[in-house]
């Protein structure tokens, strides 16, 4: 489970404990963009051998870059990404894991109610999703019902080569991880969706 963080000393240990209670065998990787608070100390104080806290190169900061690096560095068959602020429900990872076990290459968390974003952010998300779908369609690629989703799970044997081969063309700063995975991923990959209720920050 890959979790991008920046100054999350309150949420990070709570997320770690929550994930561990739900998934005793999962490995957890916090990808930190050089937090200025005590995020690292708070997580390491848990003493969990299956948790890694990775402090990234300050010259390569970016939310998407954190996720892509995490996918490359993970040593598991699958990867999952989740926000640290609990807007993504940790309970959703169980169904996503089951989808991968059943043969999916990519599983996308689709928000049921995006109004938790607030109207302005909801409208922007809706408009961008249409734009992104048209862009992917024009390239002959698969689309998504929630192309801005940050709740994603996939097979590393499928996506590590995708990331390595297209590193210089990936969008590193914003949350466009899924767009790049769809854009550069195999056309015949099997995609599944899991619906979830989007929480508030």
mmCIF file of C-alpha atoms in Angstrom, residues 22-200:
data_model
loop_
_atom_site.group_PDB
_atom_site.id
_atom_site.type_symbol
_atom_site.label_atom_id
_atom_site.label_comp_id
_atom_site.label_asym_id
_atom_site.label_seq_id
_atom_site.Cartn_x
_atom_site.Cartn_y
_atom_site.Cartn_z
ATOM 1 C CA UNK A 22 -7.609 -4.515 8.696
ATOM 2 C CA UNK A 23 -4.735 -6.164 6.820
ATOM 3 C CA UNK A 24 -2.172 -7.850 9.102
ATOM 4 C CA UNK A 25 -0.059 -9.103 6.182
ATOM 5 C CA UNK A 26 0.008 -6.027 3.958
ATOM 6 C CA UNK A 27 3.234 -4.085 3.434
ATOM 7 C CA UNK A 28 2.859 -0.316 3.815
ATOM 8 C CA UNK A 29 5.092 2.292 2.193
ATOM 9 C CA UNK A 30 4.904 5.987 3.054
ATOM 10 C CA UNK A 31 6.458 8.070 0.270
ATOM 11 C CA UNK A 32 7.421 11.348 1.907
ATOM 12 C CA UNK A 33 8.145 14.572 0.013
ATOM 13 C CA UNK A 34 10.520 15.868 2.718
ATOM 14 C CA UNK A 35 7.992 16.732 5.429
ATOM 15 C CA UNK A 36 8.975 19.519 7.806
ATOM 16 C CA UNK A 37 7.024 18.054 10.721
ATOM 17 C CA UNK A 38 7.517 14.774 12.628
ATOM 18 C CA UNK A 39 5.751 12.470 10.156
ATOM 19 C CA UNK A 40 8.773 10.176 9.910
ATOM 20 C CA UNK A 41 9.255 9.914 13.670
ATOM 21 C CA UNK A 42 5.537 9.325 14.262
ATOM 22 C CA UNK A 43 5.430 6.412 11.815
ATOM 23 C CA UNK A 44 8.725 4.857 12.854
ATOM 24 C CA UNK A 45 7.668 4.996 16.508
ATOM 25 C CA UNK A 46 5.095 2.298 15.678
ATOM 26 C CA UNK A 47 7.940 -0.178 15.275
ATOM 27 C CA UNK A 48 6.160 -2.104 12.513
ATOM 28 C CA UNK A 49 8.649 -4.124 10.417
ATOM 29 C CA UNK A 50 6.256 -4.154 7.442
ATOM 30 C CA UNK A 51 6.150 -0.365 7.222
ATOM 31 C CA UNK A 52 8.698 1.619 5.208
ATOM 32 C CA UNK A 53 9.024 5.386 5.397
ATOM 33 C CA UNK A 54 10.850 6.645 2.302
ATOM 34 C CA UNK A 55 12.160 10.213 2.293
ATOM 35 C CA UNK A 56 12.346 11.168 -1.354
ATOM 36 C CA UNK A 57 14.846 13.293 -3.267
ATOM 37 C CA UNK A 58 13.785 16.950 -2.752
ATOM 38 C CA UNK A 59 14.634 17.658 -6.397
ATOM 39 C CA UNK A 60 11.981 15.174 -7.535
ATOM 40 C CA UNK A 61 9.015 16.273 -5.472
ATOM 41 C CA UNK A 62 5.512 15.616 -6.714
ATOM 42 C CA UNK A 63 2.485 13.577 -5.734
ATOM 43 C CA UNK A 64 2.482 11.427 -8.856
ATOM 44 C CA UNK A 65 6.256 11.030 -8.684
ATOM 45 C CA UNK A 66 5.857 9.637 -5.160
ATOM 46 C CA UNK A 67 3.411 7.011 -6.387
ATOM 47 C CA UNK A 68 5.464 6.017 -9.423
ATOM 48 C CA UNK A 69 8.607 5.663 -7.314
ATOM 49 C CA UNK A 70 6.666 3.628 -4.773
ATOM 50 C CA UNK A 71 5.454 1.238 -7.473
ATOM 51 C CA UNK A 72 9.022 0.751 -8.679
ATOM 52 C CA UNK A 73 10.405 0.181 -5.173
ATOM 53 C CA UNK A 74 7.680 -2.107 -3.848
ATOM 54 C CA UNK A 75 8.708 -5.751 -3.648
ATOM 55 C CA UNK A 76 5.235 -7.263 -3.879
ATOM 56 C CA UNK A 77 3.120 -8.693 -6.695
ATOM 57 C CA UNK A 78 0.541 -5.926 -6.372
ATOM 58 C CA UNK A 79 0.495 -2.237 -5.486
ATOM 59 C CA UNK A 80 -2.292 -0.087 -4.070
ATOM 60 C CA UNK A 81 -2.411 3.671 -3.554
ATOM 61 C CA UNK A 82 -4.458 5.517 -0.958
ATOM 62 C CA UNK A 83 -4.596 9.049 0.444
ATOM 63 C CA UNK A 84 -3.379 9.641 3.981
ATOM 64 C CA UNK A 85 -6.307 11.881 4.975
ATOM 65 C CA UNK A 86 -8.961 9.107 5.091
ATOM 66 C CA UNK A 87 -10.950 10.454 2.138
ATOM 67 C CA UNK A 88 -10.346 7.010 0.678
ATOM 68 C CA UNK A 89 -11.823 4.330 2.958
ATOM 69 C CA UNK A 90 -9.155 1.729 3.860
ATOM 70 C CA UNK A 91 -11.912 -0.905 3.838
ATOM 71 C CA UNK A 92 -12.127 -0.567 0.038
ATOM 72 C CA UNK A 93 -8.708 -2.156 -0.399
ATOM 73 C CA UNK A 94 -10.061 -5.608 0.433
ATOM 74 C CA UNK A 95 -12.340 -5.698 -2.617
ATOM 75 C CA UNK A 96 -9.604 -4.230 -4.796
ATOM 76 C CA UNK A 97 -7.206 -6.939 -3.654
ATOM 77 C CA UNK A 98 -9.798 -9.589 -4.464
ATOM 78 C CA UNK A 99 -10.182 -8.158 -7.979
ATOM 79 C CA UNK A 100 -6.428 -8.458 -8.550
ATOM 80 C CA UNK A 101 -6.408 -11.998 -7.188
ATOM 81 C CA UNK A 102 -9.191 -12.826 -9.659
ATOM 82 C CA UNK A 103 -7.047 -11.681 -12.585
ATOM 83 C CA UNK A 104 -7.510 -7.922 -12.970
ATOM 84 C CA UNK A 105 -4.470 -5.951 -14.125
ATOM 85 C CA UNK A 106 -5.791 -2.644 -12.789
ATOM 86 C CA UNK A 107 -8.539 -1.836 -10.288
ATOM 87 C CA UNK A 108 -9.903 1.700 -10.006
ATOM 88 C CA UNK A 109 -11.744 3.171 -7.045
ATOM 89 C CA UNK A 110 -14.753 5.084 -8.383
ATOM 90 C CA UNK A 111 -16.283 7.749 -6.170
ATOM 91 C CA UNK A 112 -20.019 7.291 -5.604
ATOM 92 C CA UNK A 113 -20.689 10.847 -4.418
ATOM 93 C CA UNK A 114 -18.177 13.476 -5.499
ATOM 94 C CA UNK A 115 -20.118 16.275 -3.793
ATOM 95 C CA UNK A 116 -17.899 15.646 -0.757
ATOM 96 C CA UNK A 117 -15.376 17.617 -2.810
ATOM 97 C CA UNK A 118 -17.521 20.741 -2.566
ATOM 98 C CA UNK A 119 -19.352 22.113 -5.602
ATOM 99 C CA UNK A 120 -16.436 23.953 -7.215
ATOM 100 C CA UNK A 121 -14.072 21.002 -6.955
ATOM 101 C CA UNK A 122 -16.860 18.623 -8.050
ATOM 102 C CA UNK A 123 -17.545 20.705 -11.173
ATOM 103 C CA UNK A 124 -13.848 20.882 -11.984
ATOM 104 C CA UNK A 125 -13.454 17.135 -11.488
ATOM 105 C CA UNK A 126 -16.465 16.415 -13.700
ATOM 106 C CA UNK A 127 -15.187 18.669 -16.502
ATOM 107 C CA UNK A 128 -11.664 17.268 -16.340
ATOM 108 C CA UNK A 129 -12.958 13.703 -16.420
ATOM 109 C CA UNK A 130 -14.755 14.416 -19.707
ATOM 110 C CA UNK A 131 -11.656 16.071 -21.172
ATOM 111 C CA UNK A 132 -9.415 13.200 -20.076
ATOM 112 C CA UNK A 133 -11.803 10.567 -21.459
ATOM 113 C CA UNK A 134 -11.854 12.299 -24.849
ATOM 114 C CA UNK A 135 -8.056 12.464 -24.814
ATOM 115 C CA UNK A 136 -7.698 8.763 -23.986
ATOM 116 C CA UNK A 137 -10.342 7.839 -26.563
ATOM 117 C CA UNK A 138 -8.466 9.779 -29.245
ATOM 118 C CA UNK A 139 -5.386 7.671 -28.497
ATOM 119 C CA UNK A 140 -7.323 4.424 -28.666
ATOM 120 C CA UNK A 141 -6.928 3.842 -24.922
ATOM 121 C CA UNK A 142 -9.296 2.629 -22.229
ATOM 122 C CA UNK A 143 -11.262 5.225 -20.271
ATOM 123 C CA UNK A 144 -12.336 5.372 -16.638
ATOM 124 C CA UNK A 145 -15.475 6.477 -14.832
ATOM 125 C CA UNK A 146 -13.220 8.391 -12.416
ATOM 126 C CA UNK A 147 -10.007 9.243 -14.199
ATOM 127 C CA UNK A 148 -8.810 11.475 -11.343
ATOM 128 C CA UNK A 149 -9.123 8.689 -8.793
ATOM 129 C CA UNK A 150 -6.230 8.318 -6.405
ATOM 130 C CA UNK A 151 -7.509 4.989 -5.107
ATOM 131 C CA UNK A 152 -5.845 2.533 -7.477
ATOM 132 C CA UNK A 153 -4.526 -1.028 -7.373
ATOM 133 C CA UNK A 154 -2.549 -2.893 -9.995
ATOM 134 C CA UNK A 155 -0.127 -5.635 -10.903
ATOM 135 C CA UNK A 156 3.512 -4.624 -10.718
ATOM 136 C CA UNK A 157 4.558 -7.025 -13.481
ATOM 137 C CA UNK A 158 2.275 -5.053 -15.817
ATOM 138 C CA UNK A 159 3.053 -1.519 -14.691
ATOM 139 C CA UNK A 160 6.717 -1.483 -13.658
ATOM 140 C CA UNK A 161 7.785 -1.805 -17.330
ATOM 141 C CA UNK A 162 5.204 0.848 -18.271
ATOM 142 C CA UNK A 163 6.676 3.304 -15.768
ATOM 143 C CA UNK A 164 10.299 2.520 -16.587
ATOM 144 C CA UNK A 165 9.780 2.761 -20.358
ATOM 145 C CA UNK A 166 7.851 6.060 -20.204
ATOM 146 C CA UNK A 167 9.454 7.782 -17.202
ATOM 147 C CA UNK A 168 10.379 10.981 -19.051
ATOM 148 C CA UNK A 169 6.818 11.422 -20.343
ATOM 149 C CA UNK A 170 4.971 10.878 -17.062
ATOM 150 C CA UNK A 171 3.230 13.774 -15.332
ATOM 151 C CA UNK A 172 4.984 13.976 -11.949
ATOM 152 C CA UNK A 173 3.472 16.968 -10.161
ATOM 153 C CA UNK A 174 -0.303 16.602 -10.033
ATOM 154 C CA UNK A 175 -2.592 13.663 -9.319
ATOM 155 C CA UNK A 176 -2.695 12.234 -12.847
ATOM 156 C CA UNK A 177 -1.296 8.817 -12.019
ATOM 157 C CA UNK A 178 -4.281 6.942 -13.399
ATOM 158 C CA UNK A 179 -4.298 8.906 -16.649
ATOM 159 C CA UNK A 180 -0.685 7.932 -17.303
ATOM 160 C CA UNK A 181 -1.290 4.290 -16.383
ATOM 161 C CA UNK A 182 -4.213 4.192 -18.820
ATOM 162 C CA UNK A 183 -2.369 6.174 -21.492
ATOM 163 C CA UNK A 184 0.802 4.095 -21.504
ATOM 164 C CA UNK A 185 -0.570 0.771 -20.272
ATOM 165 C CA UNK A 186 -1.353 -2.206 -22.544
ATOM 166 C CA UNK A 187 -4.531 -1.831 -24.601
ATOM 167 C CA UNK A 188 -5.682 -5.312 -23.617
ATOM 168 C CA UNK A 189 -5.262 -4.943 -19.854
ATOM 169 C CA UNK A 190 -8.158 -6.123 -17.739
ATOM 170 C CA UNK A 191 -9.675 -3.264 -15.734
ATOM 171 C CA UNK A 192 -12.130 -3.570 -12.849
ATOM 172 C CA UNK A 193 -13.872 -0.904 -10.743
ATOM 173 C CA UNK A 194 -14.761 -0.683 -7.073
ATOM 174 C CA UNK A 195 -17.281 1.910 -5.938
ATOM 175 C CA UNK A 196 -16.721 3.757 -2.664
ATOM 176 C CA UNK A 197 -18.058 6.719 -0.733
ATOM 177 C CA UNK A 198 -15.638 9.638 -0.862
ATOM 178 C CA UNK A 199 -15.083 11.074 2.604
ATOM 179 C CA UNK A 200 -14.261 14.568 3.802
#
